[in-house]
PDB file of C-alpha atoms in Angstrom:
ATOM      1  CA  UNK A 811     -20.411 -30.642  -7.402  1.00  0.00           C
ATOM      2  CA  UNK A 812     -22.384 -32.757  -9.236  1.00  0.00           C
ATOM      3  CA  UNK A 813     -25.845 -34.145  -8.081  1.00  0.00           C
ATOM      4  CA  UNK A 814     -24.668 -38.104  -9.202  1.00  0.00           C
ATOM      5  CA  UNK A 815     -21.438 -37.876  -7.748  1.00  0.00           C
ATOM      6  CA  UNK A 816     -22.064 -35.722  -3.904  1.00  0.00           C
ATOM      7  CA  UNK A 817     -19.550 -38.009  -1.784  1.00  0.00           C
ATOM      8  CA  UNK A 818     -17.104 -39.141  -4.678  1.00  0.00           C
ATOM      9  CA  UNK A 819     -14.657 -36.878  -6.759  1.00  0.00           C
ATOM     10  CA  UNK A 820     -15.300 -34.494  -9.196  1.00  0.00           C
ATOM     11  CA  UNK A 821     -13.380 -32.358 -12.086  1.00  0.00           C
ATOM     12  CA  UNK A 822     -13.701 -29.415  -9.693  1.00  0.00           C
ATOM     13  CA  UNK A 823     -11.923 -32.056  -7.415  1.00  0.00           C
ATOM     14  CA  UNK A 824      -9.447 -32.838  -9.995  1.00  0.00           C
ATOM     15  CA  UNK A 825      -8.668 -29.562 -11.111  1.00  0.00           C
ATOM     16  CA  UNK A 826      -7.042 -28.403  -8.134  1.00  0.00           C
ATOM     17  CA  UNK A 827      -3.536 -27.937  -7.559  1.00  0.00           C
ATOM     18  CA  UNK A 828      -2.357 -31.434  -6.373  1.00  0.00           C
ATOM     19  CA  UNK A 829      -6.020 -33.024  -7.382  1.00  0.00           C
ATOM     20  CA  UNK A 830      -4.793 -35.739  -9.803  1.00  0.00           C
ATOM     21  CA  UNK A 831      -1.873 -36.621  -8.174  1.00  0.00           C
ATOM     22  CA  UNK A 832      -3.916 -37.402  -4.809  1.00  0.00           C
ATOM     23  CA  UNK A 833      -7.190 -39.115  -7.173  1.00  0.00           C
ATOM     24  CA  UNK A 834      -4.526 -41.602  -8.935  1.00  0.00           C
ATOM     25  CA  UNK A 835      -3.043 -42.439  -5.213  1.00  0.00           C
ATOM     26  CA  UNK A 836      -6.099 -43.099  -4.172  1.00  0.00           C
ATOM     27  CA  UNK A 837      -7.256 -45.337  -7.244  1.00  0.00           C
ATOM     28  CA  UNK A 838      -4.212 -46.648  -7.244  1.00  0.00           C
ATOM     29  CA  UNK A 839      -4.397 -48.273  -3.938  1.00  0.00           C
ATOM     30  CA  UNK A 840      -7.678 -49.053  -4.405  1.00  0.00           C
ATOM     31  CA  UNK A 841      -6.964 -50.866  -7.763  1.00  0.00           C
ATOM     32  CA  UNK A 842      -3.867 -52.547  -5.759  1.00  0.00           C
ATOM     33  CA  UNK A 843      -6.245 -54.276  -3.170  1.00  0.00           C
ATOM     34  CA  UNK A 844      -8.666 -55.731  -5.723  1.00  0.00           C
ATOM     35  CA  UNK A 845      -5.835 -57.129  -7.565  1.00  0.00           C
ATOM     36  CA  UNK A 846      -4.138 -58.927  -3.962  1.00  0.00           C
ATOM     37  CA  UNK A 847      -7.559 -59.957  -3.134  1.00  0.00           C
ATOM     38  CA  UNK A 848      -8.382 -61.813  -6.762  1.00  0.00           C
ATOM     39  CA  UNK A 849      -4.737 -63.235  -7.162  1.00  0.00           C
ATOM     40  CA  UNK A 850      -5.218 -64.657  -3.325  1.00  0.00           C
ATOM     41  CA  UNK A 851      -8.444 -65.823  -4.181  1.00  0.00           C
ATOM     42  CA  UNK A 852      -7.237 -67.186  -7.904  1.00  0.00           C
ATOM     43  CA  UNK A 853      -4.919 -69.301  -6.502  1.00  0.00           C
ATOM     44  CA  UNK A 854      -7.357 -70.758  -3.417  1.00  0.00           C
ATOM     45  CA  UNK A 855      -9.743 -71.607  -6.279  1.00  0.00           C
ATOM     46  CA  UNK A 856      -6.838 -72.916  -8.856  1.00  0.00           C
ATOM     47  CA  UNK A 857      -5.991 -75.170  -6.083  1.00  0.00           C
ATOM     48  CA  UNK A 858      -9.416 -76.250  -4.556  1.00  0.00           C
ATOM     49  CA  UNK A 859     -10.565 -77.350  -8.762  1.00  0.00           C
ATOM     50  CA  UNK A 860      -7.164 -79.135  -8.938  1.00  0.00           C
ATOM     51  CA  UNK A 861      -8.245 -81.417  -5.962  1.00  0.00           C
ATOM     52  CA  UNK A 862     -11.384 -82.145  -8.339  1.00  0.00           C
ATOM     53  CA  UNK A 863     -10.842 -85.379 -10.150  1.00  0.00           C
ATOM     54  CA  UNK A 864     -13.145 -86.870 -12.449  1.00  0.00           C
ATOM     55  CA  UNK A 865     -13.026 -90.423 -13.742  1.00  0.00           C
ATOM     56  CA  UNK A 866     -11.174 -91.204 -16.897  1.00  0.00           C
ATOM     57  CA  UNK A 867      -8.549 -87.951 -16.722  1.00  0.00           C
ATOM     58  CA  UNK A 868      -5.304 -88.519 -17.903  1.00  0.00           C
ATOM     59  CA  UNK A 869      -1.930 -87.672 -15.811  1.00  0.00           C
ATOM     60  CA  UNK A 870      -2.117 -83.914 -14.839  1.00  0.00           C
ATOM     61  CA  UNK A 871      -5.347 -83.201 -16.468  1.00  0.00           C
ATOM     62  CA  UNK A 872      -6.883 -82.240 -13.797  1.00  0.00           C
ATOM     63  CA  UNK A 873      -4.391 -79.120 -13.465  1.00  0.00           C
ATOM     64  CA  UNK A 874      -4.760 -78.248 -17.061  1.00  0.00           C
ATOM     65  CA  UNK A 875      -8.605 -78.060 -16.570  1.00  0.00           C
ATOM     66  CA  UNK A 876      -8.460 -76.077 -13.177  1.00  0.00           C
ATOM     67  CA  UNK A 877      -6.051 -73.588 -15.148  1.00  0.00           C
ATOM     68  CA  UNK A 878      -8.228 -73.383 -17.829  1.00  0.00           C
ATOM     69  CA  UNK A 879     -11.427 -72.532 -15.291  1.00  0.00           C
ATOM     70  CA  UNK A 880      -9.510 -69.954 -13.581  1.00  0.00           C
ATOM     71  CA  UNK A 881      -8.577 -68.533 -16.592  1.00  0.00           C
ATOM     72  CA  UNK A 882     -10.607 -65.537 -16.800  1.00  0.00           C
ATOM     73  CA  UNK A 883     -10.167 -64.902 -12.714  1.00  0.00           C
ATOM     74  CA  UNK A 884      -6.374 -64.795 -13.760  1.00  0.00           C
ATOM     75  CA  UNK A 885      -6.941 -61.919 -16.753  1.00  0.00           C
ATOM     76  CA  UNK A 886      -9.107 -59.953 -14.317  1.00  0.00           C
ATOM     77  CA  UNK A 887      -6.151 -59.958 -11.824  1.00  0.00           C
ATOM     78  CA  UNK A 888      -3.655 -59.110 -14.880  1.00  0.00           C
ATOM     79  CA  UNK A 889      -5.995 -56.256 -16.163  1.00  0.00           C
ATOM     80  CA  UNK A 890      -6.437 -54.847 -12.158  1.00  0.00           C
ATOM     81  CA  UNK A 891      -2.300 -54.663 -12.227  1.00  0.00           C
ATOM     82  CA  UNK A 892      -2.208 -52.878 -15.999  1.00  0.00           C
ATOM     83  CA  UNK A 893      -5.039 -50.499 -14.451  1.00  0.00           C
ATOM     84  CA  UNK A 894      -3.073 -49.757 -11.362  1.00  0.00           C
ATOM     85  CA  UNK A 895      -0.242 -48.445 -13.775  1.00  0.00           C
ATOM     86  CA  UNK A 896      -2.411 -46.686 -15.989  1.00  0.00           C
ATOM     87  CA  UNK A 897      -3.505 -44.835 -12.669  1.00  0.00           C
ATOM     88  CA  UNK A 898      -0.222 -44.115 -12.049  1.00  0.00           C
ATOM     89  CA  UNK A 899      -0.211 -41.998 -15.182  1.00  0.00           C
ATOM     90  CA  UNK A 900      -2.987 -39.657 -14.747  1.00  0.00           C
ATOM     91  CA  UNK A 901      -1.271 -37.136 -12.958  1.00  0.00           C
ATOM     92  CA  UNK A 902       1.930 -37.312 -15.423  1.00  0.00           C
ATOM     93  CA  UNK A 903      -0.473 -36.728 -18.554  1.00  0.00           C
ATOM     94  CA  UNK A 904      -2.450 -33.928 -16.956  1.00  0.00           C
ATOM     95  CA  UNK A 905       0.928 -32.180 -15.555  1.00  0.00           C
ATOM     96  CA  UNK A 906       2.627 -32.836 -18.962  1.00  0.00           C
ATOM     97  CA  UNK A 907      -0.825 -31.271 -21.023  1.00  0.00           C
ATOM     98  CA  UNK A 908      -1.682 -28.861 -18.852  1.00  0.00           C
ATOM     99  CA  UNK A 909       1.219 -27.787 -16.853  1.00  0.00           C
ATOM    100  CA  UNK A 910       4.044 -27.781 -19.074  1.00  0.00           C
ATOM    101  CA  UNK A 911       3.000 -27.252 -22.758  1.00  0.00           C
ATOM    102  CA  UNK A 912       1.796 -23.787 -21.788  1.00  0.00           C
ATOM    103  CA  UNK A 913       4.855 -22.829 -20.922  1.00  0.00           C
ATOM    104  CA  UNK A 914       6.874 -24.924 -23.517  1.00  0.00           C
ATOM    105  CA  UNK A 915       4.658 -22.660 -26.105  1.00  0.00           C
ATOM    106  CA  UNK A 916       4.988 -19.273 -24.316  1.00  0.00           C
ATOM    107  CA  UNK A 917       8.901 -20.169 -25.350  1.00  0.00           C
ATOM    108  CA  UNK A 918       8.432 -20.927 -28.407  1.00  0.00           C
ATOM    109  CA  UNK A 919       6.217 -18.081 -29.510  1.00  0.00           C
ATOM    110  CA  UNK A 920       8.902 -16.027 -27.607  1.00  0.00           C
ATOM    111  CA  UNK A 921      11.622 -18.005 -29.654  1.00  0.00           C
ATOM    112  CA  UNK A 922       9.924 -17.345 -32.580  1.00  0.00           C
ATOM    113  CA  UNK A 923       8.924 -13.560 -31.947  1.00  0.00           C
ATOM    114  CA  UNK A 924      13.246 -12.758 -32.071  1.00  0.00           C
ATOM    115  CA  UNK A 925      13.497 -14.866 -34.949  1.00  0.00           C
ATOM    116  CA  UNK A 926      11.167 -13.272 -36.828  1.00  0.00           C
ATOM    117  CA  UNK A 927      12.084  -9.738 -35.524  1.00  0.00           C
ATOM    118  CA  UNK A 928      15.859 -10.097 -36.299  1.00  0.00           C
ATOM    119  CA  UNK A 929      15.047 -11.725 -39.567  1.00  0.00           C
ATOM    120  CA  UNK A 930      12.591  -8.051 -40.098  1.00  0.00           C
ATOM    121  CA  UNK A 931      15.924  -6.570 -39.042  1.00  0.00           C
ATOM    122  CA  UNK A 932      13.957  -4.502 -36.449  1.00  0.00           C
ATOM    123  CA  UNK A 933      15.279  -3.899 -32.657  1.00  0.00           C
ATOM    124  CA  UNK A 934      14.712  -7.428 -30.885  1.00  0.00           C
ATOM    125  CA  UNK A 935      15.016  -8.258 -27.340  1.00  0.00           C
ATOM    126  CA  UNK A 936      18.571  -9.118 -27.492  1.00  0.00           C
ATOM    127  CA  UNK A 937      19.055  -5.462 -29.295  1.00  0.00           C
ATOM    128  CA  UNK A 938      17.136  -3.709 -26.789  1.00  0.00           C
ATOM    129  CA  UNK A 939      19.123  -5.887 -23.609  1.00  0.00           C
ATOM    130  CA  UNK A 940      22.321  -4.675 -25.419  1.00  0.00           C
ATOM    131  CA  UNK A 941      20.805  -0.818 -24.948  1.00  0.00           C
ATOM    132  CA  UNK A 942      20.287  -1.298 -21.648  1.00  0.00           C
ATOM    133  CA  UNK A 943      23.840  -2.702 -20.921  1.00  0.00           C
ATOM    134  CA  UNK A 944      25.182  -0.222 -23.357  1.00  0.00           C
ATOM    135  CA  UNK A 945      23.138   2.745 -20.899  1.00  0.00           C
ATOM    136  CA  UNK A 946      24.675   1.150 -17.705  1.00  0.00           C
ATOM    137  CA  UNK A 947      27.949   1.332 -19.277  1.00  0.00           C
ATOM    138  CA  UNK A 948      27.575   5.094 -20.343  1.00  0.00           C
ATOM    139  CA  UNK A 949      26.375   5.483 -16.873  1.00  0.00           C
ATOM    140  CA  UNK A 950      29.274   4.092 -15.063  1.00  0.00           C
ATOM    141  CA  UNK A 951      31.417   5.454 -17.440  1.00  0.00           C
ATOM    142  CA  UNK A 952      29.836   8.955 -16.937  1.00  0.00           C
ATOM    143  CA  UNK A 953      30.137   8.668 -13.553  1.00  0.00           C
ATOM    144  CA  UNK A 954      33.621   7.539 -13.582  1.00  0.00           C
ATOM    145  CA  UNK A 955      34.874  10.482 -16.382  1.00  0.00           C
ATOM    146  CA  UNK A 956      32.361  13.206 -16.035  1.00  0.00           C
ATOM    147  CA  UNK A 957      32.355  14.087 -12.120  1.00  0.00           C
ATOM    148  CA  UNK A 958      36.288  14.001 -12.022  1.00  0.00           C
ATOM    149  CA  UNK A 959      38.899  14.944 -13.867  1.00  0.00           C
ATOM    150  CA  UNK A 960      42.140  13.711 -14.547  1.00  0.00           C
ATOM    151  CA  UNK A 961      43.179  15.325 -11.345  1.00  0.00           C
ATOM    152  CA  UNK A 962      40.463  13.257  -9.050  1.00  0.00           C
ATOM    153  CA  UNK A 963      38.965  17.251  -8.976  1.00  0.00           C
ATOM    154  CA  UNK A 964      34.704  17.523  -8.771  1.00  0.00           C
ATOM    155  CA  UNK A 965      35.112  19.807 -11.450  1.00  0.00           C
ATOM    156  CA  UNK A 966      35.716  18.203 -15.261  1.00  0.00           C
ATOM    157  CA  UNK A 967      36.086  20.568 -17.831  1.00  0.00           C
ATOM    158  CA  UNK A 968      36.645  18.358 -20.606  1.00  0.00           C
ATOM    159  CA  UNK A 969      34.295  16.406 -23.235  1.00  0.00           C
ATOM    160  CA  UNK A 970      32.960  13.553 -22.123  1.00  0.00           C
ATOM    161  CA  UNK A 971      34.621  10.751 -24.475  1.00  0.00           C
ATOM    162  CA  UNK A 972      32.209   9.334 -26.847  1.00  0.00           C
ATOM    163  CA  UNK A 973      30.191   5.787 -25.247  1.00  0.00           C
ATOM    164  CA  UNK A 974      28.847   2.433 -26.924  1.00  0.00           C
ATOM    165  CA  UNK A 975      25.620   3.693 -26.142  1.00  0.00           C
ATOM    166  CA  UNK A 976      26.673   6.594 -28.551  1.00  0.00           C
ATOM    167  CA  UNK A 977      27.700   4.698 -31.244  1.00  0.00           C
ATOM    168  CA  UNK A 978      24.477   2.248 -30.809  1.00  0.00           C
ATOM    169  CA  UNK A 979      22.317   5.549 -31.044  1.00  0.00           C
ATOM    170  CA  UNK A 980      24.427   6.780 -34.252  1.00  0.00           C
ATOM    171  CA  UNK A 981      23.859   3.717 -35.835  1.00  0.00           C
TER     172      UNK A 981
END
Protein backbone atom coordinates (compact mmCIF):
# COMPACT_ATOMS: atom_id res chain seq x y z
CA UNK A 1 0.00 0.00 0.00
CA UNK A 2 0.68 3.29 -0.68
CA UNK A 3 1.82 5.93 1.95
CA UNK A 4 -1.10 8.69 0.50
CA UNK A 5 -3.71 6.30 0.31
CA UNK A 6 -3.24 3.81 3.97
CA UNK A 7 -7.16 3.56 4.76
CA UNK A 8 -8.59 3.96 1.09
CA UNK A 9 -8.16 1.48 -1.93
CA UNK A 10 -5.37 0.72 -3.85
CA UNK A 11 -4.37 -1.13 -7.34
CA UNK A 12 -3.12 -3.96 -5.13
CA UNK A 13 -6.81 -3.58 -3.86
CA UNK A 14 -8.14 -3.56 -7.27
CA UNK A 15 -6.24 -6.20 -8.69
CA UNK A 16 -7.67 -8.89 -6.81
CA UNK A 17 -10.02 -11.36 -7.91
CA UNK A 18 -13.45 -9.65 -7.32
CA UNK A 19 -11.55 -6.09 -6.51
CA UNK A 20 -13.28 -3.93 -9.17
CA UNK A 21 -16.43 -5.34 -9.03
CA UNK A 22 -16.65 -4.63 -5.09
CA UNK A 23 -14.63 -0.77 -5.66
CA UNK A 24 -17.44 0.22 -8.39
CA UNK A 25 -20.29 -1.07 -5.74
CA UNK A 26 -18.93 0.82 -3.41
CA UNK A 27 -18.47 4.12 -5.56
CA UNK A 28 -21.42 3.46 -6.93
CA UNK A 29 -23.45 3.83 -3.87
CA UNK A 30 -21.49 6.39 -2.77
CA UNK A 31 -21.97 8.42 -6.04
CA UNK A 32 -25.87 7.41 -5.64
CA UNK A 33 -26.19 9.29 -2.22
CA UNK A 34 -24.54 12.52 -3.35
CA UNK A 35 -26.76 12.60 -6.25
CA UNK A 36 -30.31 11.98 -3.79
CA UNK A 37 -28.86 14.42 -1.46
CA UNK A 38 -28.20 17.41 -4.28
CA UNK A 39 -31.50 16.62 -6.27
CA UNK A 40 -33.38 16.84 -2.61
CA UNK A 41 -31.57 19.78 -1.87
CA UNK A 42 -31.99 21.30 -5.70
CA UNK A 43 -35.42 21.24 -5.47
CA UNK A 44 -35.69 22.79 -1.58
CA UNK A 45 -33.57 25.63 -3.02
CA UNK A 46 -35.54 25.82 -6.61
CA UNK A 47 -38.50 26.27 -4.48
CA UNK A 48 -37.31 28.54 -1.54
CA UNK A 49 -35.76 31.30 -4.73
CA UNK A 50 -39.19 30.86 -6.40
CA UNK A 51 -40.90 32.33 -3.22
CA UNK A 52 -38.34 35.35 -3.88
CA UNK A 53 -40.13 38.11 -5.67
CA UNK A 54 -38.67 41.24 -6.63
CA UNK A 55 -40.54 44.32 -7.76
CA UNK A 56 -41.24 44.86 -11.40
CA UNK A 57 -41.09 40.83 -12.51
CA UNK A 58 -43.30 39.84 -15.03
CA UNK A 59 -45.85 36.69 -14.73
CA UNK A 60 -43.69 33.57 -13.86
CA UNK A 61 -40.43 35.29 -13.85
CA UNK A 62 -39.67 34.59 -10.79
CA UNK A 63 -39.56 30.69 -11.70
CA UNK A 64 -37.52 31.30 -14.74
CA UNK A 65 -34.89 33.13 -12.55
CA UNK A 66 -34.91 30.48 -9.65
CA UNK A 67 -34.35 27.81 -12.55
CA UNK A 68 -31.78 29.66 -13.94
CA UNK A 69 -29.88 30.00 -10.24
CA UNK A 70 -30.19 26.42 -9.65
CA UNK A 71 -28.91 25.71 -12.79
CA UNK A 72 -25.54 24.56 -12.11
CA UNK A 73 -26.85 22.59 -8.69
CA UNK A 74 -29.07 20.73 -11.35
CA UNK A 75 -25.84 19.71 -13.82
CA UNK A 76 -23.93 18.64 -10.70
CA UNK A 77 -26.85 16.26 -9.84
CA UNK A 78 -27.01 15.15 -13.71
CA UNK A 79 -23.14 14.61 -13.84
CA UNK A 80 -23.33 12.55 -10.11
CA UNK A 81 -26.07 10.14 -12.06
CA UNK A 82 -23.72 9.84 -15.50
CA UNK A 83 -20.78 9.09 -12.88
CA UNK A 84 -22.75 6.49 -11.05
CA UNK A 85 -23.07 4.64 -14.51
CA UNK A 86 -19.69 5.14 -15.53
CA UNK A 87 -18.91 3.30 -12.11
CA UNK A 88 -20.96 0.74 -13.08
CA UNK A 89 -18.56 0.03 -15.91
CA UNK A 90 -15.30 -0.39 -14.31
CA UNK A 91 -15.53 -3.83 -13.55
CA UNK A 92 -17.02 -4.72 -17.20
CA UNK A 93 -13.90 -2.90 -18.90
CA UNK A 94 -11.31 -4.47 -16.64
CA UNK A 95 -13.05 -8.11 -16.97
CA UNK A 96 -13.48 -7.51 -20.76
CA UNK A 97 -9.38 -6.20 -21.05
CA UNK A 98 -8.01 -8.26 -18.78
CA UNK A 99 -10.05 -11.30 -18.35
CA UNK A 100 -11.25 -12.19 -21.62
CA UNK A 101 -8.93 -10.91 -24.43
CA UNK A 102 -6.24 -13.24 -23.09
CA UNK A 103 -8.07 -15.93 -23.73
CA UNK A 104 -9.90 -14.63 -26.92
CA UNK A 105 -6.05 -14.39 -28.25
CA UNK A 106 -4.76 -17.75 -26.89
CA UNK A 107 -7.70 -18.90 -29.58
CA UNK A 108 -6.80 -17.12 -32.06
CA UNK A 109 -3.08 -17.78 -32.09
CA UNK A 110 -4.32 -21.44 -31.67
CA UNK A 111 -6.76 -20.78 -34.69
CA UNK A 112 -4.15 -19.47 -36.53
CA UNK A 113 -1.29 -22.06 -35.59
CA UNK A 114 -3.76 -25.03 -37.69
CA UNK A 115 -4.27 -22.66 -40.32
CA UNK A 116 -1.00 -22.04 -40.96
CA UNK A 117 0.13 -25.69 -40.30
CA UNK A 118 -2.46 -27.26 -42.70
CA UNK A 119 -1.79 -24.56 -45.20
CA UNK A 120 2.41 -25.90 -44.63
CA UNK A 121 0.65 -29.21 -45.24
CA UNK A 122 2.43 -30.52 -42.08
CA UNK A 123 0.59 -32.86 -39.33
CA UNK A 124 -1.84 -30.34 -37.42
CA UNK A 125 -3.80 -30.93 -34.39
CA UNK A 126 -6.77 -32.18 -36.13
CA UNK A 127 -4.18 -34.74 -38.03
CA UNK A 128 -2.61 -35.80 -34.96
CA UNK A 129 -6.45 -36.16 -33.00
CA UNK A 130 -7.30 -38.33 -36.09
CA UNK A 131 -3.98 -40.63 -35.06
CA UNK A 132 -5.06 -40.97 -31.88
CA UNK A 133 -8.67 -42.05 -32.83
CA UNK A 134 -7.21 -43.99 -35.66
CA UNK A 135 -4.76 -45.91 -32.60
CA UNK A 136 -7.94 -46.48 -30.43
CA UNK A 137 -9.57 -47.95 -33.33
CA UNK A 138 -6.57 -50.35 -34.19
CA UNK A 139 -6.68 -51.04 -30.56
CA UNK A 140 -10.20 -52.10 -30.25
CA UNK A 141 -10.03 -53.63 -33.37
CA UNK A 142 -6.90 -55.63 -32.27
CA UNK A 143 -8.45 -56.59 -29.39
CA UNK A 144 -11.58 -57.63 -30.99
CA UNK A 145 -9.64 -59.76 -34.11
CA UNK A 146 -6.30 -60.60 -32.71
CA UNK A 147 -7.08 -62.46 -29.25
CA UNK A 148 -9.92 -64.60 -30.96
CA UNK A 149 -10.51 -66.21 -33.81
CA UNK A 150 -13.31 -66.84 -35.87
CA UNK A 151 -14.12 -69.63 -33.53
CA UNK A 152 -14.32 -67.22 -30.21
CA UNK A 153 -10.79 -69.52 -29.54
CA UNK A 154 -7.71 -67.44 -27.41
CA UNK A 155 -5.64 -68.63 -30.03
CA UNK A 156 -5.76 -66.57 -33.66
CA UNK A 157 -3.65 -67.84 -36.17
CA UNK A 158 -4.47 -65.59 -38.84
CA UNK A 159 -3.16 -61.98 -40.07
CA UNK A 160 -4.40 -59.36 -38.41
CA UNK A 161 -6.51 -57.39 -41.20
CA UNK A 162 -4.91 -54.24 -42.18
CA UNK A 163 -6.28 -50.85 -39.76
CA UNK A 164 -6.87 -47.00 -40.56
CA UNK A 165 -4.10 -46.43 -38.42
CA UNK A 166 -2.18 -48.54 -41.10
CA UNK A 167 -3.16 -46.82 -43.93
CA UNK A 168 -2.60 -43.27 -42.02
CA UNK A 169 1.06 -44.58 -41.31
CA UNK A 170 1.46 -45.73 -45.15
CA UNK A 171 0.48 -42.55 -46.23
Amino acid sequence: MTQNNKAGWTSEHLLKPQGTNLYAAQQRERLRQMANEVQSLLSEYRSALEEIRIDGDKPLEHKVRAFRATRPMANLEKNLRAAVNEAGKIDAAFNRLYVELPVKREKRATAKALQKAHKAGLKNAQGTQSLNTAANLHGISAGITGEQDRNGNGNATEKPVSTFLDFLKEA
